[in-house]
Short mmCIF file of C-alpha atoms and ligand atoms in Angstrom, two decimals:
data_model
loop_
_atom_site.label_atom_id
_atom_site.label_comp_id
_atom_site.label_asym_id
_atom_site.label_seq_id
_atom_site.Cartn_x
_atom_site.Cartn_y
_atom_site.Cartn_z
CA MET A 1 81.13 77.43 115.48
CA LYS A 2 84.54 76.72 113.92
CA ILE A 3 84.61 77.36 110.16
CA LYS A 4 86.65 74.84 108.17
CA LYS A 5 89.19 76.13 105.68
CA PHE A 6 88.50 75.62 101.96
CA SER A 7 90.01 72.38 100.69
CA GLN A 8 91.25 74.20 97.57
CA SER A 9 92.68 77.66 97.08
CA ILE A 10 90.09 80.35 96.35
CA PHE A 11 91.66 83.13 94.28
CA THR A 12 90.51 86.68 93.67
CA THR A 13 89.67 85.79 90.12
CA ARG A 14 89.71 82.94 87.62
CA PRO A 15 89.66 83.38 83.85
CA ILE A 16 86.62 82.14 81.97
CA LEU A 17 87.62 79.45 79.53
CA PRO A 18 85.69 78.25 76.48
CA PRO A 19 85.30 74.50 75.91
CA VAL A 20 88.71 73.45 74.58
CA LYS A 21 87.01 71.78 71.58
CA GLU A 22 85.62 75.12 70.47
CA PHE A 23 89.04 76.72 70.73
CA ASN A 24 90.56 73.81 68.78
CA VAL A 25 88.21 74.46 65.85
CA LYS A 26 89.57 77.99 65.65
CA ILE A 27 93.15 76.79 66.03
CA GLN A 28 92.67 74.32 63.18
CA LYS A 29 91.57 77.17 60.92
CA ILE A 30 94.64 79.16 61.90
CA TRP A 31 96.83 76.11 61.17
CA GLN A 32 95.27 75.77 57.73
CA SER A 33 95.73 79.44 56.91
CA ARG A 34 99.26 79.59 58.37
CA MET A 35 98.50 83.19 59.32
CA LEU A 36 99.60 83.47 62.93
CA ALA A 37 100.06 87.21 63.26
CA ASN A 38 99.87 90.60 61.55
CA MET A 39 96.17 91.29 61.75
CA GLY A 40 94.71 88.25 60.03
CA SER A 41 91.10 87.17 59.87
CA GLN A 42 90.71 86.31 63.61
CA HIS A 43 92.07 89.72 64.54
CA ARG A 44 89.75 91.55 62.14
CA GLU A 45 86.69 89.60 63.28
CA LEU A 46 87.41 90.24 66.97
CA GLU A 47 88.02 93.94 66.34
CA LYS A 48 84.65 94.24 64.61
CA LYS A 49 82.81 92.38 67.37
CA ILE A 50 84.42 94.40 70.15
CA THR A 51 83.66 97.69 68.42
CA ARG A 52 80.00 96.67 68.36
CA LEU A 53 79.90 95.36 71.91
CA LEU A 54 81.58 98.45 73.35
CA LYS A 55 79.28 100.71 71.29
CA VAL A 56 82.22 102.80 70.07
CA PRO A 57 82.98 104.27 66.64
CA TYR A 58 86.51 102.82 66.38
CA CYS A 59 88.60 100.20 68.13
CA SER A 60 92.13 98.94 67.63
CA LEU A 61 93.46 95.71 69.19
CA PHE A 62 96.85 95.34 70.92
CA ASN A 63 99.08 92.65 72.39
CA ASN A 64 98.40 93.92 75.92
CA GLY A 65 96.83 96.87 77.71
CA THR A 66 100.11 98.44 78.79
CA VAL A 67 101.52 98.69 75.26
CA ALA A 68 98.13 100.00 74.12
CA LEU A 69 98.32 102.76 76.75
CA MET A 70 101.91 103.64 75.83
CA ILE A 71 100.85 103.94 72.20
CA ALA A 72 97.75 105.99 73.09
CA ILE A 73 99.95 108.51 74.90
CA LYS A 74 102.41 108.59 71.99
CA SER A 75 99.66 109.03 69.39
CA LEU A 76 98.26 112.12 71.14
CA GLU A 77 101.80 113.56 71.35
CA LEU A 78 101.54 114.20 75.06
CA LYS A 79 104.65 115.57 76.74
CA GLY A 80 105.74 117.52 79.83
CA GLU A 81 103.26 116.72 82.59
CA VAL A 82 100.10 114.64 82.73
CA ILE A 83 97.73 114.83 85.70
CA THR A 84 96.74 111.41 86.95
CA THR A 85 95.77 109.26 89.91
CA PRO A 86 98.12 107.40 92.25
CA PHE A 87 95.41 104.79 93.00
CA THR A 88 95.94 102.36 90.14
CA PHE A 89 98.02 99.51 88.76
CA PRO A 90 101.68 100.40 87.97
CA ALA A 91 101.07 100.24 84.19
CA SER A 92 98.88 103.38 84.18
CA LEU A 93 101.82 105.37 85.48
CA THR A 94 104.78 103.63 83.88
CA SER A 95 103.27 104.08 80.41
CA LEU A 96 103.66 107.83 81.02
CA THR A 97 107.23 107.41 82.23
CA TRP A 98 108.10 105.33 79.14
CA ASN A 99 106.93 108.35 77.12
CA ASN A 100 109.24 110.68 79.14
CA ILE A 101 106.24 112.33 80.77
CA SER A 102 106.25 113.38 84.39
CA PRO A 103 103.10 112.27 86.22
CA VAL A 104 101.44 114.82 88.48
CA PHE A 105 99.47 113.02 91.17
CA CYS A 106 95.97 114.18 91.96
CA ASP A 107 94.05 112.89 94.99
CA THR A 108 91.08 110.56 94.56
CA ASP A 109 87.41 111.07 95.22
CA PRO A 110 86.63 109.55 98.65
CA ASN A 111 83.65 107.57 97.32
CA THR A 112 84.40 106.51 93.74
CA LEU A 113 88.19 106.23 94.31
CA THR A 114 88.73 107.68 90.83
CA ILE A 115 90.69 110.90 90.19
CA ASP A 116 89.04 113.81 92.05
CA ALA A 117 87.94 116.10 89.21
CA ASN A 118 87.57 119.01 91.66
CA LYS A 119 91.29 118.91 92.41
CA ILE A 120 92.60 118.71 88.83
CA GLU A 121 92.57 122.39 87.86
CA SER A 122 94.83 123.51 90.69
CA LEU A 123 97.51 121.10 89.38
CA ILE A 124 97.60 122.47 85.84
CA THR A 125 100.85 124.25 84.86
CA ASN A 126 102.21 125.48 81.54
CA LYS A 127 103.76 122.01 81.12
CA THR A 128 100.48 120.10 81.41
CA THR A 129 99.36 118.42 78.20
CA GLY A 130 96.83 115.86 79.36
CA ILE A 131 94.76 114.08 81.99
CA LEU A 132 94.93 110.33 82.50
CA GLY A 133 91.95 109.02 84.47
CA VAL A 134 91.38 105.43 85.54
CA HIS A 135 87.87 103.96 85.81
CA VAL A 136 88.92 102.05 88.93
CA TYR A 137 86.95 98.79 89.46
CA GLY A 138 84.78 99.88 86.52
CA ASN A 139 83.56 102.94 88.42
CA PRO A 140 83.59 105.82 85.92
CA CYS A 141 85.62 108.97 86.49
CA ASP A 142 83.64 112.22 86.50
CA VAL A 143 83.82 112.31 82.70
CA LYS A 144 81.67 115.44 82.32
CA LYS A 145 83.74 117.58 84.66
CA ILE A 146 87.02 116.29 83.25
CA ASP A 147 85.83 117.04 79.73
CA LYS A 148 85.02 120.64 80.71
CA ILE A 149 88.44 121.15 82.30
CA ALA A 150 90.22 119.65 79.30
CA LYS A 151 88.33 121.87 76.85
CA LYS A 152 89.02 124.98 78.91
CA HIS A 153 92.77 124.28 79.14
CA LYS A 154 93.18 122.54 75.76
CA LEU A 155 94.29 119.25 77.29
CA LYS A 156 93.92 115.72 75.94
CA ILE A 157 92.14 113.04 77.94
CA ILE A 158 93.05 109.37 78.13
CA TYR A 159 91.03 106.90 80.18
CA ASP A 160 92.42 103.66 81.48
CA ALA A 161 89.38 101.38 81.40
CA ALA A 162 91.31 98.17 82.15
CA HIS A 163 88.54 97.31 84.64
CA ALA A 164 85.60 98.61 82.67
CA PHE A 165 85.04 96.34 79.67
CA GLY A 166 81.35 96.53 78.77
CA ALA A 167 80.57 99.33 81.24
CA GLU A 168 78.06 101.94 80.08
CA ILE A 169 76.94 105.29 81.46
CA ASN A 170 73.35 106.13 80.49
CA ASN A 171 73.64 103.42 77.81
CA VAL A 172 76.73 105.09 76.32
CA GLY A 173 79.73 102.75 76.09
CA ILE A 174 82.45 103.89 78.47
CA GLY A 175 84.97 103.88 75.61
CA ASN A 176 83.30 106.97 74.11
CA PHE A 177 84.66 109.43 76.67
CA GLY A 178 87.91 111.35 76.36
CA ASP A 179 90.20 111.21 73.32
CA ILE A 180 91.27 107.57 73.75
CA THR A 181 90.23 104.80 76.13
CA MET A 182 92.32 101.72 76.90
CA PHE A 183 90.90 98.29 77.77
CA SER A 184 92.94 95.37 79.09
CA PHE A 185 92.23 91.80 78.03
CA HIS A 186 94.62 90.18 80.49
CA ALA A 187 93.71 86.72 81.81
CA THR A 188 92.51 88.28 85.08
CA LYS A 189 89.91 90.36 83.24
CA LEU A 190 86.31 89.28 82.75
CA PHE A 191 86.73 89.43 78.97
CA HIS A 192 90.23 88.29 78.07
CA THR A 193 92.55 87.07 75.34
CA ALA A 194 95.11 85.66 77.85
CA GLU A 195 97.13 88.84 77.20
CA GLY A 196 95.70 91.64 75.13
CA GLY A 197 94.14 95.04 75.02
CA ALA A 198 92.37 97.63 72.91
CA LEU A 199 92.09 101.34 72.33
CA THR A 200 88.81 103.00 71.44
CA TYR A 201 88.58 106.47 69.94
CA LYS A 202 86.26 108.81 68.05
CA ASP A 203 88.64 110.64 65.72
CA LYS A 204 88.90 108.61 62.51
CA ASN A 205 92.27 110.21 61.71
CA LEU A 206 93.81 108.57 64.77
CA GLY A 207 93.20 105.12 63.27
CA GLN A 208 96.06 105.23 60.78
CA LYS A 209 98.46 106.63 63.36
CA LEU A 210 97.61 103.90 65.88
CA TYR A 211 98.04 101.28 63.17
CA LEU A 212 101.49 102.63 62.30
CA LEU A 213 102.56 102.96 65.92
CA LYS A 214 101.70 99.33 66.68
CA ASN A 215 103.27 98.06 63.44
CA PHE A 216 106.83 99.47 63.54
CA GLY A 217 105.71 102.57 61.60
CA ILE A 218 105.60 100.50 58.42
CA ARG A 219 103.27 102.05 55.85
CA ASN A 220 104.26 99.67 53.07
CA GLU A 221 107.23 97.54 52.09
CA GLU A 222 109.22 100.59 51.11
CA GLU A 223 108.13 103.20 53.62
CA VAL A 224 108.67 103.39 57.40
CA VAL A 225 107.10 106.70 58.35
CA LEU A 226 107.33 106.92 62.13
CA PRO A 227 109.14 105.23 65.04
CA GLY A 228 106.57 102.57 65.86
CA ILE A 229 106.91 99.50 68.04
CA ASN A 230 105.28 96.06 67.97
CA GLY A 231 101.88 96.26 69.65
CA LYS A 232 99.95 93.77 67.53
CA MET A 233 97.58 91.20 68.93
CA ASN A 234 98.29 87.81 67.31
CA GLU A 235 95.81 85.37 65.76
CA ILE A 236 95.86 82.91 68.66
CA GLN A 237 95.03 85.64 71.16
CA ALA A 238 92.25 86.88 68.88
CA ALA A 239 90.85 83.36 68.40
CA LEU A 240 90.74 82.87 72.17
CA GLY A 241 89.01 86.24 72.47
CA LEU A 242 86.35 85.23 69.96
CA THR A 243 85.49 82.13 71.98
CA VAL A 244 85.63 83.93 75.34
CA LEU A 245 83.39 86.69 73.97
CA LYS A 246 80.53 84.21 73.65
CA LEU A 247 80.71 83.58 77.41
CA PHE A 248 81.18 87.19 78.46
CA GLU A 249 77.57 88.26 79.08
CA LYS A 250 76.70 85.08 80.95
CA GLU A 251 79.73 85.49 83.21
CA ARG A 252 78.91 89.13 83.83
CA LYS A 253 75.38 88.17 84.91
CA LYS A 254 76.70 85.46 87.24
CA ARG A 255 78.99 88.00 88.84
CA GLY A 256 76.07 90.40 89.20
CA LYS A 257 74.35 87.71 91.24
CA ILE A 258 77.46 87.12 93.33
CA ARG A 259 77.68 90.87 94.00
CA LYS A 260 74.13 90.76 95.38
CA ILE A 261 74.99 87.87 97.73
CA TYR A 262 78.07 89.67 99.02
CA ASN A 263 76.04 92.86 99.48
CA HIS A 264 73.38 90.93 101.39
CA PHE A 265 75.89 89.54 103.89
CA LEU A 266 78.18 92.55 104.23
CA ASN A 267 76.33 95.78 103.63
CA LYS A 268 75.26 96.36 107.21
CA THR A 269 78.51 95.28 108.83
CA THR A 270 80.08 97.93 111.03
CA GLY A 271 83.57 98.70 109.79
CA ILE A 272 83.03 97.35 106.26
CA SER A 273 81.96 99.60 103.43
CA LEU A 274 81.25 98.70 99.84
CA ILE A 275 82.02 100.67 96.69
CA ASP A 276 79.08 102.79 95.52
CA TYR A 277 78.35 102.54 91.82
CA PRO A 278 76.09 105.14 90.16
CA SER A 279 72.57 103.94 89.32
CA ASN A 280 72.96 104.91 85.62
CA LEU A 281 75.93 102.54 85.21
CA VAL A 282 75.95 99.17 83.48
CA ASN A 283 78.56 97.54 85.69
CA SER A 284 81.55 95.73 84.17
CA ASN A 285 81.55 93.42 87.21
CA GLN A 286 85.30 93.17 87.14
CA TYR A 287 85.95 93.25 90.91
CA PHE A 288 84.17 93.04 94.23
CA ILE A 289 85.89 95.38 96.66
CA ILE A 290 85.38 96.01 100.35
CA ARG A 291 86.91 98.74 102.50
CA ILE A 292 87.85 97.90 106.06
CA ASN A 293 87.91 100.54 108.75
CA THR A 294 90.32 99.16 111.37
CA LYS A 295 88.84 101.02 114.34
CA LYS A 296 85.26 100.02 113.61
CA PHE A 297 85.88 96.47 112.35
CA GLY A 298 88.42 95.67 115.05
CA ILE A 299 91.24 94.40 112.82
CA SER A 300 93.02 95.98 109.87
CA ARG A 301 92.76 95.21 106.14
CA ASP A 302 96.28 93.72 106.29
CA GLU A 303 95.31 91.39 109.12
CA VAL A 304 92.15 90.34 107.27
CA TYR A 305 94.24 89.62 104.16
CA GLU A 306 96.68 87.45 106.19
CA ARG A 307 93.99 85.62 108.15
CA PHE A 308 92.02 84.84 105.00
CA LYS A 309 95.07 82.91 103.73
CA LYS A 310 94.75 80.45 106.63
CA TYR A 311 91.34 79.55 105.18
CA ASN A 312 92.82 79.20 101.69
CA VAL A 313 91.23 82.46 100.54
CA PHE A 314 93.63 84.63 98.55
CA ALA A 315 92.25 88.15 98.40
CA ARG A 316 94.22 91.00 96.79
CA LYS A 317 95.10 94.51 97.96
CA TYR A 318 94.18 96.34 94.75
CA PHE A 319 95.74 98.98 94.93
CA TYR A 320 98.44 98.94 97.55
CA PRO A 321 101.04 100.43 97.59
CA LEU A 322 100.03 103.69 95.93
CA CYS A 323 101.95 104.42 92.72
CA SER A 324 103.09 107.75 94.21
CA SER A 325 105.08 105.85 96.83
CA TYR A 326 107.17 103.84 94.34
CA PRO A 327 110.88 104.67 94.71
CA PHE A 328 110.98 106.34 91.28
CA TYR A 329 107.99 108.65 91.97
CA LYS A 330 108.08 109.29 95.71
CA ASN A 331 110.23 112.42 95.48
CA LEU A 332 107.91 114.23 93.08
CA PRO A 333 106.27 117.22 94.83
CA SER A 334 102.78 115.93 93.98
CA ALA A 335 103.60 112.54 95.57
CA SER A 336 103.60 114.03 99.06
CA ARG A 337 101.28 112.18 101.44
CA ASN A 338 99.66 115.49 102.48
CA ASN A 339 98.42 116.00 98.91
CA LEU A 340 96.84 112.58 98.67
CA PRO A 341 94.88 111.92 101.88
CA ASN A 342 91.94 110.11 100.25
CA ALA A 343 94.18 107.93 98.09
CA TYR A 344 96.30 106.93 101.10
CA LYS A 345 93.20 106.09 103.11
CA ALA A 346 91.69 103.99 100.31
CA SER A 347 94.95 102.17 99.69
CA SER A 348 95.12 101.06 103.33
CA GLU A 349 91.48 99.90 103.40
CA VAL A 350 90.63 98.13 100.13
CA LEU A 351 90.52 94.40 99.59
CA ALA A 352 89.39 92.56 96.45
CA LEU A 353 87.40 89.47 97.43
CA PRO A 354 87.06 86.36 95.26
CA PHE A 355 84.77 87.26 92.37
CA TYR A 356 84.16 84.93 89.46
CA GLY A 357 81.16 83.07 88.11
CA GLU A 358 82.21 79.57 89.15
CA LEU A 359 81.94 80.44 92.84
CA THR A 360 78.86 78.81 94.36
CA ASP A 361 76.38 80.62 96.61
CA HIS A 362 77.60 78.44 99.45
CA GLU A 363 81.25 79.40 98.87
CA ILE A 364 80.42 83.11 98.84
CA GLU A 365 78.40 82.76 102.02
CA LYS A 366 81.34 80.92 103.60
CA ILE A 367 83.80 83.66 102.55
CA CYS A 368 81.49 86.22 104.21
CA LEU A 369 81.18 84.13 107.38
CA ILE A 370 84.96 83.76 107.58
CA LEU A 371 85.34 87.53 107.17
CA LEU A 372 82.68 88.27 109.79
CA SER A 373 84.36 85.85 112.21
CA PHE A 374 87.44 88.13 112.21
CA ARG A 375 85.47 91.00 113.79
CA LYS A 376 86.53 92.15 117.25
N1 LIG B 401 95.68 99.59 84.06
C1 LIG B 401 95.04 99.02 85.09
C2 LIG B 401 94.14 99.85 85.93
C3 LIG B 401 95.19 97.64 85.34
O1 LIG B 401 94.54 97.07 86.38
C4 LIG B 401 96.03 96.89 84.50
C5 LIG B 401 96.22 95.48 84.73
C6 LIG B 401 96.68 97.54 83.42
C7 LIG B 401 96.48 98.91 83.25
C8 LIG B 401 97.59 96.82 82.49
O2 LIG B 401 96.93 95.98 81.56
P1 LIG B 401 97.71 94.69 80.95
O3 LIG B 401 98.99 95.20 80.35
O4 LIG B 401 97.91 93.69 82.06
O5 LIG B 401 96.75 94.21 79.87
C9 LIG B 401 96.88 91.39 87.67
C10 LIG B 401 97.07 91.43 86.18
O6 LIG B 401 98.30 90.86 85.79
C11 LIG B 401 96.94 92.79 85.59
O7 LIG B 401 96.64 92.63 84.21
C12 LIG B 401 95.82 93.59 86.23
N2 LIG B 401 95.77 94.93 85.79
C13 LIG B 401 95.97 93.58 87.74
C14 LIG B 401 94.90 94.34 88.45
O8 LIG B 401 95.95 92.26 88.18
P2 LIG B 401 98.42 90.55 89.56
O9 LIG B 401 99.88 90.73 89.80
O10 LIG B 401 97.49 90.78 90.68
O11 LIG B 401 98.10 89.14 88.87
P3 LIG B 401 98.22 87.68 89.45
O12 LIG B 401 99.03 86.89 88.49
O13 LIG B 401 98.66 87.69 90.85
O14 LIG B 401 96.73 87.16 89.34
C15 LIG B 401 95.72 87.42 90.31
C16 LIG B 401 94.94 86.14 90.55
O15 LIG B 401 94.27 85.75 89.36
C17 LIG B 401 95.81 84.97 90.94
O16 LIG B 401 95.84 84.86 92.32
C18 LIG B 401 95.14 83.75 90.29
C19 LIG B 401 94.29 84.33 89.18
N3 LIG B 401 94.83 84.00 87.85
C20 LIG B 401 95.80 84.78 87.29
C21 LIG B 401 96.28 84.49 86.03
C22 LIG B 401 97.36 85.34 85.40
C23 LIG B 401 94.33 82.89 87.18
O17 LIG B 401 93.48 82.18 87.72
N4 LIG B 401 94.81 82.63 85.94
C24 LIG B 401 95.76 83.36 85.31
O18 LIG B 401 96.13 83.07 84.16
O19 LIG B 401 98.08 91.51 88.35
#
C-alpha cells in the first residue's frame, strides 16, 4: 500500500503556546509597570515557581541556557581542563572554550549515551578542575559514580540538563546533583520562555556570585565588583514562561502517551533500538529518539532522514556531528576517533522523531508506518 505524504510539514518539535489572550493579560501588566527587564515581578515569580517545580533549594534565571552555562563555569572558577562528553549540542562545549578551558573528551555509555563514568578517572590530569556531564535526552548521567570521582579528586561537577526539565531520580529533582545544573528554556524545549535558561545549585553562597555575574558585576550604583556580563532574563520572557508553565504537565503527559504509541510500533523492529530510561526516572519527555543499525534495518540513519523528508517529516540528527570532530576541537588528543567508539557509533545511528503533544495518534502511527516501509 502506498503511503501518502503529510500535507503539512511535521517537525521534530513544536513549542507549546498559551492562549494569546492569557499572554496579553500579562503583557498589559508589564506595560502598566513599565518594568521590562532587570529582574522585575514576572522574573521573581517565575524563579519562585521553577524552584518549587524542580524541587531544588536555589534557582537563578538567565536569558538563555548557553549564557547560563558560561556563567556556571565562571562562578566555580574552573580552569585548565574539564572532562566532558562529545555527544551533545555545541553550546555544552563552546561554553568551556569561552572560559579558556580545554575540553577533554570522554566516551559515552553505550546504552544511556551520557558520559561514561567508568572512563572518567583515566582522563584526569593535574590540570583537571571539573567534570561537565550532559543528561542527554533527559537520561541522567551516572550521578553517584561521578560524585564519588569528583570528591576523590576534588573536582567540581556541572550538569547540562537542557533536555531534563522536570526530570527526577527517585523523586529527587535532577537539578540537585553536582555543584550546578543548567536548564535551557529555548523554544524547542518542552518548558520554554522562547529563549531562556536557569541554573540550580545547593550552595547558598553561590547565589550572590551568580547574580553579579549575570548583572555586569554591579553590586550597587557605586560598586562594580567583578567582570560580569549580561545574562538576565527579561520580563517578557518570564511572562511567557509563567503562562507556558501552566501547560507544562499536561504536555508532558501527552508526550508520555505518544512515547507509548511509538514504543508499541517500533520496539520489536529489527534494526531499530530505543533509548532505555531507568525505571526510577520521572521522564522529562523532551525527545523521542531511535537508533538505526544500518546492517539490520537495511538502510542507514542518513537515508532514513532523507527519505522522511519526501513525506514531509523533518526528523533531526541529534547529535551529529560529534563535538569532538568540529574543526576547532578535532586535533585535541582526546578527540581521536579511537578514544570515542561508542560516541561515534551513537552519532551515526540516532534520529529524533517528531515528538510534541499536538500530534494525533493517527499521525504517529503514520510516521511509524512510513519508517517501517523503508526497511529492506
Ligand atoms: N546544551 C544542550 C544539551 C542543548 O541541547 C542546548 C540547546 C543547549 C545546551 C543550549 O541551550 P540554549 O542556549 O539554546 O538555551 C535546537 C535549539 O535551538 C537548541 O536550543 C537545542 N539545544 C537544540 C537541541 O535544538 P536546532 O538548530 O535543531 O533548532 P531548529 O531551529 O532547527 O529547531 C528544530 C525544530 O523545532 C524546527 O524544525 C521547527 C521547530 N521549531 C523551532 C523553533 C526555534 C518551532 O516549531 N518553533 C521555534 O520557535 O537547535
